Short mmCIF file of C-alpha atoms in Angstrom, two decimals:
data_model
loop_
_atom_site.label_atom_id
_atom_site.label_comp_id
_atom_site.label_asym_id
_atom_site.label_seq_id
_atom_site.Cartn_x
_atom_site.Cartn_y
_atom_site.Cartn_z
CA UNK A 1 -18.23 18.61 25.74
CA UNK A 2 -20.95 20.34 23.71
CA UNK A 3 -23.46 20.05 26.61
CA UNK A 4 -20.90 21.63 28.95
CA UNK A 5 -20.33 24.50 26.50
CA UNK A 6 -24.09 25.06 26.20
CA UNK A 7 -24.47 25.09 29.98
CA UNK A 8 -21.67 27.64 30.31
CA UNK A 9 -23.28 29.81 27.64
CA UNK A 10 -26.58 29.77 29.51
CA UNK A 11 -24.79 30.65 32.75
CA UNK A 12 -23.00 33.61 31.16
CA UNK A 13 -26.11 34.85 29.35
CA UNK A 14 -28.22 34.66 32.51
CA UNK A 15 -25.68 36.39 34.74
CA UNK A 16 -25.05 39.14 32.18
CA UNK A 17 -28.76 39.79 31.64
CA UNK A 18 -29.06 40.81 35.28
CA UNK A 19 -26.60 43.66 34.71
CA UNK A 20 -28.11 45.36 31.64
CA UNK A 21 -28.50 49.09 32.15
CA UNK A 22 -31.94 50.67 31.71
CA UNK A 23 -30.69 53.27 29.22
CA UNK A 24 -28.56 52.79 26.14
CA UNK A 25 -24.93 53.36 27.16
CA UNK A 26 -22.69 56.04 25.67
CA UNK A 27 -19.67 53.88 26.38
CA UNK A 28 -19.49 50.19 27.00
CA UNK A 29 -17.43 47.06 27.49
CA UNK A 30 -15.17 45.29 25.01
CA UNK A 31 -14.34 41.68 24.27
CA UNK A 32 -11.45 41.37 21.82
CA UNK A 33 -10.98 37.84 20.46
CA UNK A 34 -7.78 37.07 18.57
CA UNK A 35 -7.90 33.64 16.89
CA UNK A 36 -4.25 33.90 15.96
CA UNK A 37 -3.37 33.24 12.33
CA UNK A 38 -6.98 32.57 11.29
CA UNK A 39 -7.85 34.11 7.93
CA UNK A 40 -10.87 33.63 5.70
CA UNK A 41 -9.41 30.42 4.29
CA UNK A 42 -9.07 28.97 7.80
CA UNK A 43 -12.70 29.74 8.57
CA UNK A 44 -13.75 28.21 5.27
CA UNK A 45 -11.92 25.03 6.29
CA UNK A 46 -13.49 25.15 9.75
CA UNK A 47 -16.97 25.47 8.25
CA UNK A 48 -16.46 22.57 5.86
CA UNK A 49 -15.01 20.36 8.58
CA UNK A 50 -17.30 21.30 11.48
CA UNK A 51 -20.77 21.91 10.03
CA UNK A 52 -20.37 21.05 6.36
CA UNK A 53 -20.09 23.26 3.28
CA UNK A 54 -23.71 24.45 3.62
CA UNK A 55 -23.56 24.93 7.40
CA UNK A 56 -23.05 28.05 9.50
CA UNK A 57 -20.37 28.71 12.08
CA UNK A 58 -20.77 31.04 15.05
CA UNK A 59 -18.11 33.13 13.28
CA UNK A 60 -20.49 33.41 10.31
CA UNK A 61 -23.15 34.98 12.54
CA UNK A 62 -21.12 38.09 13.38
CA UNK A 63 -23.02 40.91 11.62
CA UNK A 64 -20.26 43.51 11.22
CA UNK A 65 -17.45 42.88 8.76
CA UNK A 66 -14.46 44.75 7.35
CA UNK A 67 -11.35 43.82 5.41
CA UNK A 68 -8.25 44.02 7.62
CA UNK A 69 -5.02 45.64 6.43
CA UNK A 70 -2.28 44.64 8.81
CA UNK A 71 1.08 45.93 7.56
CA UNK A 72 3.72 46.99 10.05
CA UNK A 73 5.99 50.05 9.98
CA UNK A 74 8.81 48.09 8.31
CA UNK A 75 7.18 45.13 6.56
CA UNK A 76 3.92 44.00 5.00
CA UNK A 77 3.30 40.84 7.03
CA UNK A 78 2.78 41.21 10.77
CA UNK A 79 4.44 39.27 13.53
CA UNK A 80 2.41 38.10 16.51
CA UNK A 81 4.18 40.46 18.91
CA UNK A 82 4.22 43.39 16.50
CA UNK A 83 0.57 42.90 15.57
CA UNK A 84 -0.48 42.66 19.22
CA UNK A 85 1.43 45.86 19.96
CA UNK A 86 -0.57 47.68 17.28
CA UNK A 87 -3.85 46.24 18.58
CA UNK A 88 -3.03 47.23 22.14
CA UNK A 89 -1.66 50.73 21.45
CA UNK A 90 -3.08 51.83 18.10
CA UNK A 91 0.13 52.95 16.37
CA UNK A 92 2.28 51.37 13.67
CA UNK A 93 5.45 49.78 15.02
CA UNK A 94 8.32 47.71 13.70
CA UNK A 95 7.53 44.03 13.30
CA UNK A 96 10.00 43.05 16.02
CA UNK A 97 8.18 44.92 18.80
CA UNK A 98 6.67 43.77 22.08
CA UNK A 99 4.79 46.69 23.61
CA UNK A 100 7.45 49.07 22.28
CA UNK A 101 8.49 50.33 18.86
CA UNK A 102 11.47 48.07 18.52
CA UNK A 103 13.31 49.07 21.69
CA UNK A 104 11.81 52.54 22.04
CA UNK A 105 8.89 53.45 24.28
CA UNK A 106 5.77 54.60 22.48
CA UNK A 107 2.78 56.78 23.11
CA UNK A 108 -0.53 55.11 22.31
CA UNK A 109 -2.97 56.66 19.84
CA UNK A 110 -4.99 57.92 22.82
CA UNK A 111 -2.03 60.09 23.85
CA UNK A 112 -0.92 58.14 26.93
CA UNK A 113 2.13 55.86 27.35
CA UNK A 114 -0.07 52.87 28.19
CA UNK A 115 -1.84 50.04 26.45
CA UNK A 116 -5.62 50.07 26.26
CA UNK A 117 -5.78 47.39 28.97
CA UNK A 118 -3.55 49.43 31.28
CA UNK A 119 -5.81 52.44 30.68
CA UNK A 120 -8.84 50.29 31.51
CA UNK A 121 -7.28 49.18 34.80
CA UNK A 122 -6.37 52.77 35.66
CA UNK A 123 -10.00 53.73 35.06
CA UNK A 124 -11.20 51.08 37.50
CA UNK A 125 -12.45 48.62 34.90
CA UNK A 126 -12.01 44.88 35.26
CA UNK A 127 -9.56 43.27 32.84
CA UNK A 128 -9.24 39.62 31.82
CA UNK A 129 -6.61 37.87 29.72
CA UNK A 130 -7.57 34.44 28.35
CA UNK A 131 -4.94 32.44 26.47
CA UNK A 132 -4.56 28.83 25.31
CA UNK A 133 -0.81 29.35 24.94
CA UNK A 134 1.60 30.25 27.73
CA UNK A 135 1.26 33.39 29.83
CA UNK A 136 3.84 35.31 27.78
CA UNK A 137 2.20 34.80 24.39
CA UNK A 138 2.02 38.28 22.84
CA UNK A 139 -1.62 38.15 21.73
CA UNK A 140 -2.61 38.72 25.35
CA UNK A 141 0.60 39.53 27.25
CA UNK A 142 1.43 42.65 25.19
CA UNK A 143 -1.73 44.25 26.57
CA UNK A 144 -0.14 44.31 30.06
CA UNK A 145 3.60 44.25 29.42
CA UNK A 146 6.46 45.52 27.28
CA UNK A 147 9.89 44.10 26.56
CA UNK A 148 12.81 44.71 24.24
CA UNK A 149 12.91 40.96 23.61
CA UNK A 150 9.90 38.75 23.01
CA UNK A 151 12.00 35.86 24.31
CA UNK A 152 12.33 37.43 27.78
CA UNK A 153 9.25 35.58 29.01
CA UNK A 154 10.37 35.61 32.67
CA UNK A 155 10.16 39.40 32.70
CA UNK A 156 6.97 39.48 30.63
CA UNK A 157 5.22 36.97 32.89
CA UNK A 158 6.11 39.00 35.97
CA UNK A 159 4.69 42.17 34.42
CA UNK A 160 1.45 40.37 33.60
CA UNK A 161 1.07 39.01 37.14
CA UNK A 162 1.84 42.38 38.73
CA UNK A 163 -0.39 44.45 36.40
CA UNK A 164 -3.58 43.88 38.38
CA UNK A 165 -5.90 42.10 35.94
CA UNK A 166 -8.80 40.36 37.64
CA UNK A 167 -8.54 37.24 35.47
CA UNK A 168 -5.44 35.62 33.92
CA UNK A 169 -6.02 32.20 32.34
CA UNK A 170 -3.62 30.17 30.24
CA UNK A 171 -0.55 27.96 30.37
CA UNK A 172 3.12 28.54 31.11
CA UNK A 173 3.75 27.23 34.61
CA UNK A 174 7.44 26.90 33.74
CA UNK A 175 7.65 30.70 33.50
CA UNK A 176 6.04 31.17 36.92
CA UNK A 177 8.22 28.94 39.11
CA UNK A 178 11.96 29.06 39.95
CA UNK A 179 14.27 26.69 38.14
CA UNK A 180 13.87 23.15 39.46
CA UNK A 181 10.82 23.83 41.65
CA UNK A 182 8.16 21.18 41.16
CA UNK A 183 4.80 22.46 40.00
CA UNK A 184 1.52 20.83 39.11
CA UNK A 185 2.59 20.36 35.48
CA UNK A 186 6.38 20.10 35.66
CA UNK A 187 9.52 21.87 36.83
CA UNK A 188 9.92 25.64 36.92
CA UNK A 189 12.50 27.29 34.68
CA UNK A 190 12.78 30.87 35.97
CA UNK A 191 16.39 31.93 36.49
CA UNK A 192 15.73 34.83 38.89
CA UNK A 193 14.49 32.68 41.77
CA UNK A 194 11.08 34.37 41.87
CA UNK A 195 7.99 32.28 42.53
CA UNK A 196 5.28 34.15 40.64
CA UNK A 197 2.54 31.80 41.82
CA UNK A 198 3.33 32.67 45.43
CA UNK A 199 3.43 36.33 44.40
CA UNK A 200 0.05 36.00 42.69
CA UNK A 201 -1.48 34.45 45.80
CA UNK A 202 -0.15 37.35 47.88
CA UNK A 203 -1.85 39.71 45.43
CA UNK A 204 -5.20 38.06 46.05
CA UNK A 205 -5.39 35.57 43.19
CA UNK A 206 -7.08 32.21 43.59
CA UNK A 207 -4.88 29.82 41.60
CA UNK A 208 -6.39 26.90 39.67
CA UNK A 209 -4.63 24.29 37.58
CA UNK A 210 -7.25 22.16 35.79
CA UNK A 211 -10.59 22.42 34.00
CA UNK A 212 -12.26 20.83 37.02
CA UNK A 213 -10.80 23.40 39.40
CA UNK A 214 -11.71 26.32 37.13
CA UNK A 215 -15.29 25.21 36.58
CA UNK A 216 -15.62 24.44 40.29
CA UNK A 217 -14.94 28.04 41.37
CA UNK A 218 -17.63 29.85 43.32
CA UNK A 219 -17.93 32.81 40.97
CA UNK A 220 -19.84 34.84 43.55
CA UNK A 221 -16.94 34.60 45.99
CA UNK A 222 -13.94 34.70 43.62
CA UNK A 223 -12.50 38.16 42.96
CA UNK A 224 -9.24 37.39 41.13
CA UNK A 225 -8.21 34.16 39.47
CA UNK A 226 -4.99 32.90 37.92
CA UNK A 227 -5.36 29.78 35.81
CA UNK A 228 -2.19 27.76 35.18
CA UNK A 229 -3.26 24.89 32.96
CA UNK A 230 -0.06 23.57 31.42
CA UNK A 231 3.72 23.51 31.72
CA UNK A 232 3.91 25.47 28.45
CA UNK A 233 0.94 25.66 26.05
CA UNK A 234 -2.36 23.88 26.71
CA UNK A 235 -1.91 22.18 23.33
CA UNK A 236 0.79 20.12 21.62
CA UNK A 237 1.60 22.05 18.45
CA UNK A 238 3.92 19.68 16.64
CA UNK A 239 3.84 18.14 13.21
CA UNK A 240 1.18 15.43 13.08
CA UNK A 241 3.74 12.63 12.92
CA UNK A 242 5.51 13.82 16.08
CA UNK A 243 2.29 13.88 18.09
CA UNK A 244 1.31 10.42 16.80
CA UNK A 245 4.75 8.97 17.53
CA UNK A 246 4.64 10.30 21.10
CA UNK A 247 0.94 9.54 21.70
CA UNK A 248 0.22 13.23 22.27
CA UNK A 249 -3.33 14.56 21.82
CA UNK A 250 -3.81 17.95 20.14
CA UNK A 251 -4.82 19.48 23.50
CA UNK A 252 -4.11 18.71 27.14
CA UNK A 253 -7.30 16.88 28.21
CA UNK A 254 -7.16 18.34 31.73
CA UNK A 255 -7.01 21.95 30.51
CA UNK A 256 -10.19 23.97 29.92
CA UNK A 257 -11.07 24.95 26.38
CA UNK A 258 -10.94 28.56 25.25
CA UNK A 259 -14.75 28.60 25.37
CA UNK A 260 -14.79 27.38 28.97
CA UNK A 261 -12.15 29.89 30.04
CA UNK A 262 -14.01 32.70 28.27
CA UNK A 263 -17.29 31.82 29.97
CA UNK A 264 -15.73 31.96 33.42
CA UNK A 265 -13.84 35.17 32.64
CA UNK A 266 -16.99 36.92 31.43
CA UNK A 267 -18.97 35.79 34.45
CA UNK A 268 -16.33 37.28 36.76
CA UNK A 269 -15.53 40.59 35.07
CA UNK A 270 -19.16 41.39 34.24
CA UNK A 271 -19.79 41.79 37.96
CA UNK A 272 -17.70 44.99 37.98
CA UNK A 273 -20.00 48.05 37.96
CA UNK A 274 -17.30 50.14 36.25
CA UNK A 275 -17.18 47.91 33.19
CA UNK A 276 -14.61 45.56 31.73
CA UNK A 277 -12.15 44.78 28.95
CA UNK A 278 -11.45 41.16 27.97
CA UNK A 279 -8.73 39.91 25.60
CA UNK A 280 -9.00 36.30 24.43
CA UNK A 281 -6.55 34.41 22.23
CA UNK A 282 -6.74 30.94 20.72
CA UNK A 283 -3.04 30.53 20.02
CA UNK A 284 -3.26 27.07 18.46
CA UNK A 285 -5.03 28.37 15.34
CA UNK A 286 -1.62 29.83 14.49
CA UNK A 287 0.74 27.16 15.82
CA UNK A 288 -0.87 24.09 14.28
CA UNK A 289 -1.01 25.49 10.72
CA UNK A 290 2.56 26.71 11.02
CA UNK A 291 3.56 23.17 12.00
CA UNK A 292 1.54 21.81 9.07
CA UNK A 293 -0.70 19.84 11.39
CA UNK A 294 -4.02 19.84 9.55
CA UNK A 295 -6.02 17.88 12.12
CA UNK A 296 -4.74 20.08 14.94
CA UNK A 297 -5.57 23.23 12.97
CA UNK A 298 -9.15 22.09 12.37
CA UNK A 299 -9.56 21.18 16.05
CA UNK A 300 -8.23 24.58 17.12
CA UNK A 301 -10.61 26.38 14.76
CA UNK A 302 -13.57 24.36 16.04
CA UNK A 303 -12.67 25.32 19.60
CA UNK A 304 -12.32 28.97 18.61
CA UNK A 305 -15.79 28.83 17.07
CA UNK A 306 -17.21 27.42 20.30
CA UNK A 307 -15.76 30.45 22.05
CA UNK A 308 -17.51 32.70 19.52
CA UNK A 309 -20.76 31.01 20.57
CA UNK A 310 -20.14 31.94 24.21
CA UNK A 311 -19.28 35.53 23.29
CA UNK A 312 -22.28 35.97 20.99
CA UNK A 313 -24.67 34.68 23.65
CA UNK A 314 -23.13 37.18 26.04
CA UNK A 315 -23.33 40.29 23.84
CA UNK A 316 -26.82 39.36 22.61
CA UNK A 317 -28.05 39.25 26.21
CA UNK A 318 -27.08 42.85 26.95
CA UNK A 319 -26.82 46.21 25.19
CA UNK A 320 -23.49 47.51 26.47
CA UNK A 321 -20.78 45.17 25.15
CA UNK A 322 -18.85 45.07 21.88
CA UNK A 323 -17.37 41.85 20.54
CA UNK A 324 -14.63 42.55 18.02
CA UNK A 325 -12.32 40.00 16.44
CA UNK A 326 -9.37 39.93 14.07
CA UNK A 327 -6.23 37.94 13.43
CA UNK A 328 -3.06 39.77 12.36
CA UNK A 329 -1.79 37.34 9.72
CA UNK A 330 -2.56 34.10 7.91
CA UNK A 331 -0.84 31.06 9.43
CA UNK A 332 0.70 28.65 6.98
CA UNK A 333 -1.34 29.84 4.01
CA UNK A 334 -3.87 27.09 4.76
CA UNK A 335 -6.15 26.02 1.91
CA UNK A 336 -8.91 23.44 1.44
CA UNK A 337 -8.03 21.09 -1.42
CA UNK A 338 -10.59 18.85 -3.13
CA UNK A 339 -8.99 15.48 -3.83
CA UNK A 340 -10.36 11.98 -4.27
CA UNK A 341 -7.39 10.04 -2.91
CA UNK A 342 -4.28 10.44 -0.78
CA UNK A 343 -1.70 12.75 -2.30
CA UNK A 344 1.90 13.67 -1.38
CA UNK A 345 1.06 17.33 -1.87
CA UNK A 346 -1.64 17.69 0.77
CA UNK A 347 -2.32 16.77 4.40
CA UNK A 348 -4.98 14.41 5.66
CA UNK A 349 -6.03 13.20 9.07
CA UNK A 350 -2.60 11.78 9.97
CA UNK A 351 -0.33 14.10 7.99
CA UNK A 352 0.90 14.08 4.36
CA UNK A 353 -0.33 11.26 2.13
CA UNK A 354 -2.84 9.97 4.69
CA UNK A 355 -6.57 9.45 5.11
CA UNK A 356 -8.61 12.33 3.75
CA UNK A 357 -11.01 14.34 5.85
CA UNK A 358 -14.71 13.92 5.15
CA UNK A 359 -17.01 16.90 5.50
CA UNK A 360 -20.44 16.55 7.12
CA UNK A 361 -23.16 16.08 4.50
CA UNK A 362 -24.13 19.08 2.40
CA UNK A 363 -27.72 20.10 1.68
CA UNK A 364 -27.94 17.36 -0.96
CA UNK A 365 -26.96 14.72 1.58
CA UNK A 366 -23.51 14.21 0.07
CA UNK A 367 -20.40 13.89 2.28
CA UNK A 368 -17.40 15.08 0.27
CA UNK A 369 -13.71 14.33 0.91
CA UNK A 370 -11.07 17.02 1.25
CA UNK A 371 -7.50 17.63 2.36
CA UNK A 372 -5.52 20.63 3.60
CA UNK A 373 -2.71 22.31 1.72
CA UNK A 374 -0.20 24.77 3.16
CA UNK A 375 1.17 27.47 0.90
CA UNK A 376 3.65 28.96 3.38
CA UNK A 377 6.60 26.93 4.64
CA UNK A 378 6.13 27.15 8.40
CA UNK A 379 5.35 30.85 8.60
CA UNK A 380 2.73 33.57 8.45
CA UNK A 381 1.63 35.42 5.33
CA UNK A 382 -0.60 38.45 4.92
CA UNK A 383 -3.56 36.44 3.63
CA UNK A 384 -7.21 37.42 3.77
CA UNK A 385 -8.00 38.70 7.28
CA UNK A 386 -11.33 40.12 8.38
CA UNK A 387 -12.36 42.31 11.28
CA UNK A 388 -15.76 41.16 12.48
CA UNK A 389 -17.98 42.16 15.36
CA UNK A 390 -21.32 42.10 17.13
CA UNK A 391 -23.14 43.98 19.84
CA UNK A 392 -22.68 47.55 21.02
CA UNK A 393 -20.87 49.90 18.59
CA UNK A 394 -20.49 47.25 15.90
CA UNK A 395 -21.29 49.98 13.35
CA UNK A 396 -17.80 51.38 14.02
CA UNK A 397 -16.41 48.42 12.05
CA UNK A 398 -16.15 49.77 8.52
CA UNK A 399 -15.56 47.99 5.16
CA UNK A 400 -11.79 48.65 5.28
CA UNK A 401 -10.05 48.40 8.66
CA UNK A 402 -6.38 49.14 9.30
CA UNK A 403 -4.84 47.26 12.21
CA UNK A 404 -4.67 50.58 14.12
CA UNK A 405 -8.44 50.91 13.67
CA UNK A 406 -9.04 47.84 15.84
CA UNK A 407 -7.57 49.77 18.77
CA UNK A 408 -9.56 52.89 17.91
CA UNK A 409 -12.88 51.05 17.85
CA UNK A 410 -12.10 49.44 21.20
CA UNK A 411 -10.91 52.69 22.78
CA UNK A 412 -13.93 54.62 21.54
CA UNK A 413 -16.20 51.97 23.01
CA UNK A 414 -14.47 51.89 26.38
CA UNK A 415 -13.80 55.61 26.82
CA UNK A 416 -15.83 57.52 24.23
CA UNK A 417 -12.71 58.75 22.45
CA UNK A 418 -12.99 60.54 19.12
CA UNK A 419 -10.04 59.86 16.81
CA UNK A 420 -9.32 62.15 13.89
CA UNK A 421 -7.63 60.85 10.75
#
């Protein structure tokens, strides 16, 4: 797996280096990565588990940093759909909002009734949505759709397919096929009779269903790609005991990782001479902690960090692309707990009261045990969230960043907009 990730990183870095402009750009491209639910405490756990307490994650290498304040118009803790609406449109909305303010249409901070991704498409830029969850997950879908109900995934999925993005990668085949129609991963569940995969093919998309098919694409010949890698999510976000009882791995082994999807997406959209906007979400960093699945959460964070490696290689190879990242809340209130033996109060490798995790050796050569505790009971809290970034315009990330500022930094980078407080 690691050799494949390294090879993809080299491929992306090489292809992007061929496109660097001679002069420093006034505007540039944007990669927005949303590791959902991942706060500072999650990244601390990821560091301890992946590289050891004295190691360094790819996330640690991002040079720009600001504290994120993510309150909504009507509550202090964000929802996934409300937070994504703010990120995509730059204005405070009610927590129960999916591309709208509650049920009311909104004007974005730029002054147009569109999301930043819709503006990018209208300007001729390539757009990619990369998602480990299903196609209607708000962290990506809100950028190309709006709905009065987050649960209306049939409508949301259709909007995403019809919006015109060059790359759409994720799960959710059940939302793309009519009820009862057999797909590659299971039966469709749409109630309107529409086959969105057939529609996508008519719109010029090459459709792929597995890691092998995605990585086998001829990227010089592929113009638009729809990846459908699971019936629902590409992961199995259940409590640890449920996955063990049903012999379910944390992730679908035939689905590409978020790093692999990101590498392909960047290789495709970076061929557009008018620039690009990419939105990436690792959804499982939110779902596993909220299901109190410690092993799944640590796996999701490790995969998200691999994606950061791909993105950093990309932006470091060229002078015209911003990488910016933020979550919108803290999933499960995850904490690292130092314990010496199994405890009913914390989660180990197989759930509560089970085998402890062991960190890689520290600089003294000592491998220390730990467990994971969850403060929140199956939900998100405000937590400690950071905005971080690298590459072009990273200096726009300031020490204190409101959630609306994430949009403003991205919009300024894409379009040269000047926002006044």
